[in-house]
PDB file of C-alpha atoms in Angstrom:
ATOM      1  CA  UNK A1254       0.118  -3.831  19.953  1.00  0.00           C
ATOM      2  CA  UNK A1255       2.484  -1.154  18.819  1.00  0.00           C
ATOM      3  CA  UNK A1256       1.842  -1.720  15.102  1.00  0.00           C
ATOM      4  CA  UNK A1257       4.554  -2.389  12.476  1.00  0.00           C
ATOM      5  CA  UNK A1258       7.818  -0.846  13.515  1.00  0.00           C
ATOM      6  CA  UNK A1259      10.337   0.342  10.982  1.00  0.00           C
ATOM      7  CA  UNK A1260      13.880   1.693  11.512  1.00  0.00           C
ATOM      8  CA  UNK A1261      15.313   4.049  10.727  1.00  0.00           C
ATOM      9  CA  UNK A1262      12.617   6.509   9.904  1.00  0.00           C
ATOM     10  CA  UNK A1263      15.067   8.503   7.752  1.00  0.00           C
ATOM     11  CA  UNK A1264      18.369   7.496   6.090  1.00  0.00           C
ATOM     12  CA  UNK A1265      20.626   9.559   4.151  1.00  0.00           C
ATOM     13  CA  UNK A1266      23.644   7.885   2.469  1.00  0.00           C
ATOM     14  CA  UNK A1267      26.083   8.273  -0.301  1.00  0.00           C
ATOM     15  CA  UNK A1268      26.031   6.437  -3.483  1.00  0.00           C
ATOM     16  CA  UNK A1269      27.874   3.169  -3.263  1.00  0.00           C
ATOM     17  CA  UNK A1270      27.191   2.506   0.498  1.00  0.00           C
ATOM     18  CA  UNK A1271      25.283  -0.308   1.848  1.00  0.00           C
ATOM     19  CA  UNK A1272      21.858   0.469   3.361  1.00  0.00           C
ATOM     20  CA  UNK A1273      19.910  -1.828   5.725  1.00  0.00           C
ATOM     21  CA  UNK A1274      16.283  -1.141   6.523  1.00  0.00           C
ATOM     22  CA  UNK A1275      14.516  -2.997   9.293  1.00  0.00           C
ATOM     23  CA  UNK A1276      11.065  -4.112  10.150  1.00  0.00           C
ATOM     24  CA  UNK A1277       9.218  -5.765  13.097  1.00  0.00           C
ATOM     25  CA  UNK A1278       5.798  -6.927  12.049  1.00  0.00           C
ATOM     26  CA  UNK A1279       2.764  -7.147  14.255  1.00  0.00           C
ATOM     27  CA  UNK A1280       3.056 -10.063  16.686  1.00  0.00           C
ATOM     28  CA  UNK A1281       1.302 -13.163  15.290  1.00  0.00           C
ATOM     29  CA  UNK A1282       1.091 -11.957  11.772  1.00  0.00           C
ATOM     30  CA  UNK A1283       2.326 -14.566   9.245  1.00  0.00           C
ATOM     31  CA  UNK A1284       2.689 -12.359   6.109  1.00  0.00           C
ATOM     32  CA  UNK A1285       5.211  -9.517   5.681  1.00  0.00           C
ATOM     33  CA  UNK A1286       5.560  -7.283   2.700  1.00  0.00           C
ATOM     34  CA  UNK A1287       8.259  -4.797   1.529  1.00  0.00           C
ATOM     35  CA  UNK A1288       6.992  -1.923  -0.641  1.00  0.00           C
ATOM     36  CA  UNK A1289       8.658   1.002  -2.341  1.00  0.00           C
ATOM     37  CA  UNK A1290       6.953   4.286  -2.885  1.00  0.00           C
ATOM     38  CA  UNK A1291       7.956   6.933  -5.487  1.00  0.00           C
ATOM     39  CA  UNK A1292       6.191   9.737  -7.064  1.00  0.00           C
ATOM     40  CA  UNK A1293       6.704   8.462 -10.510  1.00  0.00           C
ATOM     41  CA  UNK A1294       5.889   4.776  -9.847  1.00  0.00           C
ATOM     42  CA  UNK A1295       3.569   4.858  -6.947  1.00  0.00           C
ATOM     43  CA  UNK A1296       3.582   1.924  -4.526  1.00  0.00           C
ATOM     44  CA  UNK A1297       5.542  -1.085  -5.837  1.00  0.00           C
ATOM     45  CA  UNK A1298       5.609  -4.499  -4.007  1.00  0.00           C
ATOM     46  CA  UNK A1299       9.145  -5.573  -3.823  1.00  0.00           C
ATOM     47  CA  UNK A1300       8.950  -9.041  -1.976  1.00  0.00           C
ATOM     48  CA  UNK A1301       6.829 -10.816   0.456  1.00  0.00           C
ATOM     49  CA  UNK A1302       7.171 -13.509   3.006  1.00  0.00           C
ATOM     50  CA  UNK A1303       4.748 -16.190   4.482  1.00  0.00           C
ATOM     51  CA  UNK A1304       6.018 -17.771   7.685  1.00  0.00           C
ATOM     52  CA  UNK A1305       9.484 -16.328   7.138  1.00  0.00           C
ATOM     53  CA  UNK A1306       9.769 -17.853   3.698  1.00  0.00           C
ATOM     54  CA  UNK A1307       9.987 -15.611   0.635  1.00  0.00           C
ATOM     55  CA  UNK A1308       6.977 -16.309  -1.680  1.00  0.00           C
ATOM     56  CA  UNK A1309       7.371 -13.688  -4.328  1.00  0.00           C
ATOM     57  CA  UNK A1310      10.426 -11.552  -5.015  1.00  0.00           C
ATOM     58  CA  UNK A1311       9.628 -10.625  -8.540  1.00  0.00           C
ATOM     59  CA  UNK A1312       9.314  -7.033  -7.605  1.00  0.00           C
ATOM     60  CA  UNK A1313      12.926  -6.717  -6.375  1.00  0.00           C
ATOM     61  CA  UNK A1314      14.569  -4.359  -8.788  1.00  0.00           C
ATOM     62  CA  UNK A1315      17.943  -6.111  -9.282  1.00  0.00           C
ATOM     63  CA  UNK A1316      20.592  -8.098  -7.481  1.00  0.00           C
ATOM     64  CA  UNK A1317      21.586  -5.047  -5.443  1.00  0.00           C
ATOM     65  CA  UNK A1318      18.478  -5.578  -3.392  1.00  0.00           C
ATOM     66  CA  UNK A1319      18.052  -8.528  -0.876  1.00  0.00           C
ATOM     67  CA  UNK A1320      15.532  -9.162   1.820  1.00  0.00           C
ATOM     68  CA  UNK A1321      15.688 -11.635   4.676  1.00  0.00           C
ATOM     69  CA  UNK A1322      13.364 -12.688   7.404  1.00  0.00           C
ATOM     70  CA  UNK A1323      15.413 -14.756   9.995  1.00  0.00           C
ATOM     71  CA  UNK A1324      12.413 -15.083  12.320  1.00  0.00           C
ATOM     72  CA  UNK A1325       8.801 -14.108  12.690  1.00  0.00           C
ATOM     73  CA  UNK A1326       9.474 -10.903  14.284  1.00  0.00           C
ATOM     74  CA  UNK A1327      12.176  -9.358  12.227  1.00  0.00           C
ATOM     75  CA  UNK A1328      12.960  -8.621   8.487  1.00  0.00           C
ATOM     76  CA  UNK A1329      15.619  -6.602   6.690  1.00  0.00           C
ATOM     77  CA  UNK A1330      15.890  -5.079   3.281  1.00  0.00           C
ATOM     78  CA  UNK A1331      19.337  -4.420   2.094  1.00  0.00           C
ATOM     79  CA  UNK A1332      20.662  -2.323  -0.792  1.00  0.00           C
ATOM     80  CA  UNK A1333      24.335  -2.885  -1.627  1.00  0.00           C
ATOM     81  CA  UNK A1334      25.613  -0.810  -3.345  1.00  0.00           C
ATOM     82  CA  UNK A1335      22.993   1.975  -3.163  1.00  0.00           C
ATOM     83  CA  UNK A1336      22.301   4.334  -6.019  1.00  0.00           C
ATOM     84  CA  UNK A1337      20.629   7.829  -6.233  1.00  0.00           C
ATOM     85  CA  UNK A1338      17.603   6.151  -8.056  1.00  0.00           C
ATOM     86  CA  UNK A1339      16.884   4.067  -4.913  1.00  0.00           C
ATOM     87  CA  UNK A1340      15.787   7.203  -3.208  1.00  0.00           C
ATOM     88  CA  UNK A1341      12.223   6.462  -2.071  1.00  0.00           C
ATOM     89  CA  UNK A1342      10.049   5.705   0.896  1.00  0.00           C
ATOM     90  CA  UNK A1343      10.150   2.015   1.764  1.00  0.00           C
ATOM     91  CA  UNK A1344       7.254   0.537   3.590  1.00  0.00           C
ATOM     92  CA  UNK A1345       6.906  -2.644   5.537  1.00  0.00           C
ATOM     93  CA  UNK A1346       3.448  -4.197   6.008  1.00  0.00           C
ATOM     94  CA  UNK A1347       2.151  -7.385   7.687  1.00  0.00           C
ATOM     95  CA  UNK A1348      -1.111  -9.235   7.671  1.00  0.00           C
ATOM     96  CA  UNK A1349      -2.651 -12.333   9.103  1.00  0.00           C
ATOM     97  CA  UNK A1350      -3.880 -15.179   6.997  1.00  0.00           C
ATOM     98  CA  UNK A1351      -7.391 -16.446   7.711  1.00  0.00           C
ATOM     99  CA  UNK A1352      -8.931 -12.918   8.015  1.00  0.00           C
ATOM    100  CA  UNK A1353     -11.645 -12.231   5.594  1.00  0.00           C
ATOM    101  CA  UNK A1354     -10.468  -8.858   4.641  1.00  0.00           C
ATOM    102  CA  UNK A1355      -6.717  -9.542   4.029  1.00  0.00           C
ATOM    103  CA  UNK A1356      -6.064  -6.227   5.559  1.00  0.00           C
ATOM    104  CA  UNK A1357      -2.410  -5.211   5.439  1.00  0.00           C
ATOM    105  CA  UNK A1358      -1.063  -3.128   8.297  1.00  0.00           C
ATOM    106  CA  UNK A1359       1.652  -0.665   7.213  1.00  0.00           C
ATOM    107  CA  UNK A1360       4.561   0.697   9.154  1.00  0.00           C
ATOM    108  CA  UNK A1361       5.428   4.432   9.073  1.00  0.00           C
ATOM    109  CA  UNK A1362       8.084   3.965   6.328  1.00  0.00           C
ATOM    110  CA  UNK A1363      11.745   4.741   5.963  1.00  0.00           C
ATOM    111  CA  UNK A1364      12.629   7.699   3.874  1.00  0.00           C
ATOM    112  CA  UNK A1365      15.747   6.877   2.025  1.00  0.00           C
ATOM    113  CA  UNK A1366      17.850   9.508   0.337  1.00  0.00           C
ATOM    114  CA  UNK A1367      20.960   8.368  -1.655  1.00  0.00           C
ATOM    115  CA  UNK A1368      23.173  11.307  -2.677  1.00  0.00           C
TER     116      UNK A1368
ATOM    117  CA  UNK B 640      -2.261  -8.873 -15.841  1.00  0.00           C
ATOM    118  CA  UNK B 641      -3.121  -6.690 -12.882  1.00  0.00           C
ATOM    119  CA  UNK B 642      -3.422  -3.017 -13.223  1.00  0.00           C
ATOM    120  CA  UNK B 643      -5.131  -0.487 -11.174  1.00  0.00           C
ATOM    121  CA  UNK B 644      -5.705   3.067 -12.428  1.00  0.00           C
ATOM    122  CA  UNK B 645      -6.822   6.288 -10.728  1.00  0.00           C
ATOM    123  CA  UNK B 646      -6.671   9.938 -11.204  1.00  0.00           C
ATOM    124  CA  UNK B 647      -3.862  11.721  -9.465  1.00  0.00           C
ATOM    125  CA  UNK B 648      -5.592  14.635  -7.847  1.00  0.00           C
ATOM    126  CA  UNK B 649      -9.021  15.879  -6.629  1.00  0.00           C
ATOM    127  CA  UNK B 650      -9.926  19.138  -4.985  1.00  0.00           C
ATOM    128  CA  UNK B 651     -13.188  19.745  -3.167  1.00  0.00           C
ATOM    129  CA  UNK B 652     -14.678  22.337  -0.794  1.00  0.00           C
ATOM    130  CA  UNK B 653     -15.234  21.393   2.836  1.00  0.00           C
ATOM    131  CA  UNK B 654     -18.692  20.131   3.383  1.00  0.00           C
ATOM    132  CA  UNK B 655     -19.146  18.873  -0.229  1.00  0.00           C
ATOM    133  CA  UNK B 656     -19.037  15.238  -1.358  1.00  0.00           C
ATOM    134  CA  UNK B 657     -15.926  13.845  -2.833  1.00  0.00           C
ATOM    135  CA  UNK B 658     -15.911  10.946  -5.441  1.00  0.00           C
ATOM    136  CA  UNK B 659     -12.695   9.133  -6.129  1.00  0.00           C
ATOM    137  CA  UNK B 660     -12.683   6.766  -9.055  1.00  0.00           C
ATOM    138  CA  UNK B 661     -10.597   3.781  -9.898  1.00  0.00           C
ATOM    139  CA  UNK B 662     -10.522   1.137 -12.676  1.00  0.00           C
ATOM    140  CA  UNK B 663      -8.929  -2.235 -12.704  1.00  0.00           C
ATOM    141  CA  UNK B 664      -8.146  -4.757 -15.336  1.00  0.00           C
ATOM    142  CA  UNK B 665      -8.238  -8.144 -13.579  1.00  0.00           C
ATOM    143  CA  UNK B 666     -11.601  -9.863 -13.931  1.00  0.00           C
ATOM    144  CA  UNK B 667     -10.706 -12.406 -11.202  1.00  0.00           C
ATOM    145  CA  UNK B 668     -10.345  -9.658  -8.529  1.00  0.00           C
ATOM    146  CA  UNK B 669     -11.824 -10.855  -5.322  1.00  0.00           C
ATOM    147  CA  UNK B 670     -11.542  -8.118  -2.884  1.00  0.00           C
ATOM    148  CA  UNK B 671     -11.187  -4.296  -3.661  1.00  0.00           C
ATOM    149  CA  UNK B 672      -9.820  -1.926  -1.195  1.00  0.00           C
ATOM    150  CA  UNK B 673      -9.466   1.703  -0.337  1.00  0.00           C
ATOM    151  CA  UNK B 674      -6.527   2.779   1.734  1.00  0.00           C
ATOM    152  CA  UNK B 675      -5.684   6.215   3.053  1.00  0.00           C
ATOM    153  CA  UNK B 676      -2.268   7.676   3.489  1.00  0.00           C
ATOM    154  CA  UNK B 677      -1.836  10.795   5.484  1.00  0.00           C
ATOM    155  CA  UNK B 678       1.285  12.743   5.279  1.00  0.00           C
ATOM    156  CA  UNK B 679       4.343  11.104   6.733  1.00  0.00           C
ATOM    157  CA  UNK B 680       2.511   7.945   7.483  1.00  0.00           C
ATOM    158  CA  UNK B 681       1.919   4.434   6.012  1.00  0.00           C
ATOM    159  CA  UNK B 682      -1.277   3.462   4.418  1.00  0.00           C
ATOM    160  CA  UNK B 683      -4.309   2.500   6.515  1.00  0.00           C
ATOM    161  CA  UNK B 684      -7.248   0.406   5.309  1.00  0.00           C
ATOM    162  CA  UNK B 685     -10.346   2.442   5.093  1.00  0.00           C
ATOM    163  CA  UNK B 686     -12.837   0.034   3.708  1.00  0.00           C
ATOM    164  CA  UNK B 687     -12.929  -2.965   1.226  1.00  0.00           C
ATOM    165  CA  UNK B 688     -15.762  -4.637  -0.797  1.00  0.00           C
ATOM    166  CA  UNK B 689     -15.957  -8.251  -1.783  1.00  0.00           C
ATOM    167  CA  UNK B 690     -16.482  -8.638  -5.609  1.00  0.00           C
ATOM    168  CA  UNK B 691     -19.904 -10.136  -5.430  1.00  0.00           C
ATOM    169  CA  UNK B 692     -21.256  -6.985  -3.772  1.00  0.00           C
ATOM    170  CA  UNK B 693     -22.030  -3.659  -5.637  1.00  0.00           C
ATOM    171  CA  UNK B 694     -22.303  -1.357  -2.759  1.00  0.00           C
ATOM    172  CA  UNK B 695     -21.100  -0.920   0.730  1.00  0.00           C
ATOM    173  CA  UNK B 696     -21.717   1.870   3.130  1.00  0.00           C
ATOM    174  CA  UNK B 697     -19.818   2.806   6.244  1.00  0.00           C
ATOM    175  CA  UNK B 698     -20.684   6.075   7.995  1.00  0.00           C
ATOM    176  CA  UNK B 699     -19.584   8.846   5.574  1.00  0.00           C
ATOM    177  CA  UNK B 700     -18.033   6.459   3.156  1.00  0.00           C
ATOM    178  CA  UNK B 701     -19.851   4.735   0.261  1.00  0.00           C
ATOM    179  CA  UNK B 702     -18.127   2.239  -2.047  1.00  0.00           C
ATOM    180  CA  UNK B 703     -19.656   1.555  -5.371  1.00  0.00           C
ATOM    181  CA  UNK B 704     -18.511  -1.468  -7.533  1.00  0.00           C
ATOM    182  CA  UNK B 705     -19.426  -1.859 -11.153  1.00  0.00           C
ATOM    183  CA  UNK B 706     -17.894  -5.259 -11.968  1.00  0.00           C
ATOM    184  CA  UNK B 707     -18.961  -5.170 -15.681  1.00  0.00           C
ATOM    185  CA  UNK B 708     -17.003  -1.929 -16.280  1.00  0.00           C
ATOM    186  CA  UNK B 709     -14.353  -2.957 -13.677  1.00  0.00           C
ATOM    187  CA  UNK B 710     -14.954   0.496 -11.986  1.00  0.00           C
ATOM    188  CA  UNK B 711     -14.714   1.265  -8.270  1.00  0.00           C
ATOM    189  CA  UNK B 712     -15.470   4.484  -6.589  1.00  0.00           C
ATOM    190  CA  UNK B 713     -15.216   5.956  -3.090  1.00  0.00           C
ATOM    191  CA  UNK B 714     -17.627   8.659  -2.057  1.00  0.00           C
ATOM    192  CA  UNK B 715     -16.983  10.619   1.009  1.00  0.00           C
ATOM    193  CA  UNK B 716     -19.920  12.613   2.312  1.00  0.00           C
ATOM    194  CA  UNK B 717     -19.564  16.002   4.080  1.00  0.00           C
ATOM    195  CA  UNK B 718     -15.799  16.036   3.266  1.00  0.00           C
ATOM    196  CA  UNK B 719     -13.639  17.507   6.105  1.00  0.00           C
ATOM    197  CA  UNK B 720     -10.258  19.049   6.150  1.00  0.00           C
ATOM    198  CA  UNK B 721      -8.995  16.088   7.985  1.00  0.00           C
ATOM    199  CA  UNK B 722      -9.999  13.933   5.001  1.00  0.00           C
ATOM    200  CA  UNK B 723      -7.162  15.534   3.120  1.00  0.00           C
ATOM    201  CA  UNK B 724      -4.917  12.647   2.207  1.00  0.00           C
ATOM    202  CA  UNK B 725      -3.847  10.183  -0.642  1.00  0.00           C
ATOM    203  CA  UNK B 726      -6.315   7.564  -1.324  1.00  0.00           C
ATOM    204  CA  UNK B 727      -5.267   4.326  -2.858  1.00  0.00           C
ATOM    205  CA  UNK B 728      -7.471   1.901  -4.652  1.00  0.00           C
ATOM    206  CA  UNK B 729      -6.231  -1.737  -4.581  1.00  0.00           C
ATOM    207  CA  UNK B 730      -7.236  -5.276  -5.494  1.00  0.00           C
ATOM    208  CA  UNK B 731      -6.227  -8.749  -4.674  1.00  0.00           C
ATOM    209  CA  UNK B 732      -7.158 -11.614  -7.039  1.00  0.00           C
ATOM    210  CA  UNK B 733      -8.529 -15.170  -6.550  1.00  0.00           C
ATOM    211  CA  UNK B 734      -5.927 -17.499  -5.189  1.00  0.00           C
ATOM    212  CA  UNK B 735      -3.549 -14.724  -4.363  1.00  0.00           C
ATOM    213  CA  UNK B 736      -5.373 -12.926  -1.670  1.00  0.00           C
ATOM    214  CA  UNK B 737      -2.345 -11.788   0.162  1.00  0.00           C
ATOM    215  CA  UNK B 738      -0.780 -10.126  -2.739  1.00  0.00           C
ATOM    216  CA  UNK B 739      -2.379  -6.696  -3.235  1.00  0.00           C
ATOM    217  CA  UNK B 740      -1.904  -4.462  -6.295  1.00  0.00           C
ATOM    218  CA  UNK B 741      -2.184  -0.750  -5.569  1.00  0.00           C
ATOM    219  CA  UNK B 742      -3.009   2.161  -7.790  1.00  0.00           C
ATOM    220  CA  UNK B 743      -0.828   5.287  -7.853  1.00  0.00           C
ATOM    221  CA  UNK B 744      -3.057   7.058  -5.377  1.00  0.00           C
ATOM    222  CA  UNK B 745      -5.352  10.070  -5.626  1.00  0.00           C
ATOM    223  CA  UNK B 746      -4.420  13.158  -3.630  1.00  0.00           C
ATOM    224  CA  UNK B 747      -7.487  14.722  -2.098  1.00  0.00           C
ATOM    225  CA  UNK B 748      -7.268  18.359  -1.248  1.00  0.00           C
ATOM    226  CA  UNK B 749     -10.066  19.889   0.924  1.00  0.00           C
ATOM    227  CA  UNK B 750     -10.459  23.519   0.695  1.00  0.00           C
ATOM    228  CA  UNK B 751     -11.841  25.215   3.922  1.00  0.00           C
TER     229      UNK B 751
END
């Protein structure tokens, strides 16, 4: 398996623009997570899905952020409008329920810079 | 609530042992994890321990859990330059296994 795939790997945009980050989880995994990593706050869970249904979005910073999972193999995280404080590395991860370790498999991340 | 704390930085000489420490607050933690992040990459699970265990060894890695003090440590024996990375302590709680809370990460620098 190719692992969790994220695109783009790098995104530079201007303040006010819409940004869409994409994720393809590992085939067969039924959980998908979106995280944000910054130097100041570390790794923060934004939202996670189970079987394409959002379970907990309490980490989503504000209404400018939205996430969707239209099917088992694709998810998006959208920021509209973007602001400089959204600059961070955004990770997508997936996992498979029923496994004892509950290991999460992370993608390589998308580095977002908002100028 | 859930909170995981760890020191930010550790520097060791190649060949020495590294010990990375972590404390957590949730007494209902079920699994405790150590993840490794190499530069420019996502996190990768190194090892984990179930909360009813106090030690787990896997090759050069030893995990110690003191449940009374809510303290977790990761010991890397014979540390190599390839071990230089950020190490994250994490926990998941009873009933919420899939939701994992991560610490801020400890950056390990191995000096040749």
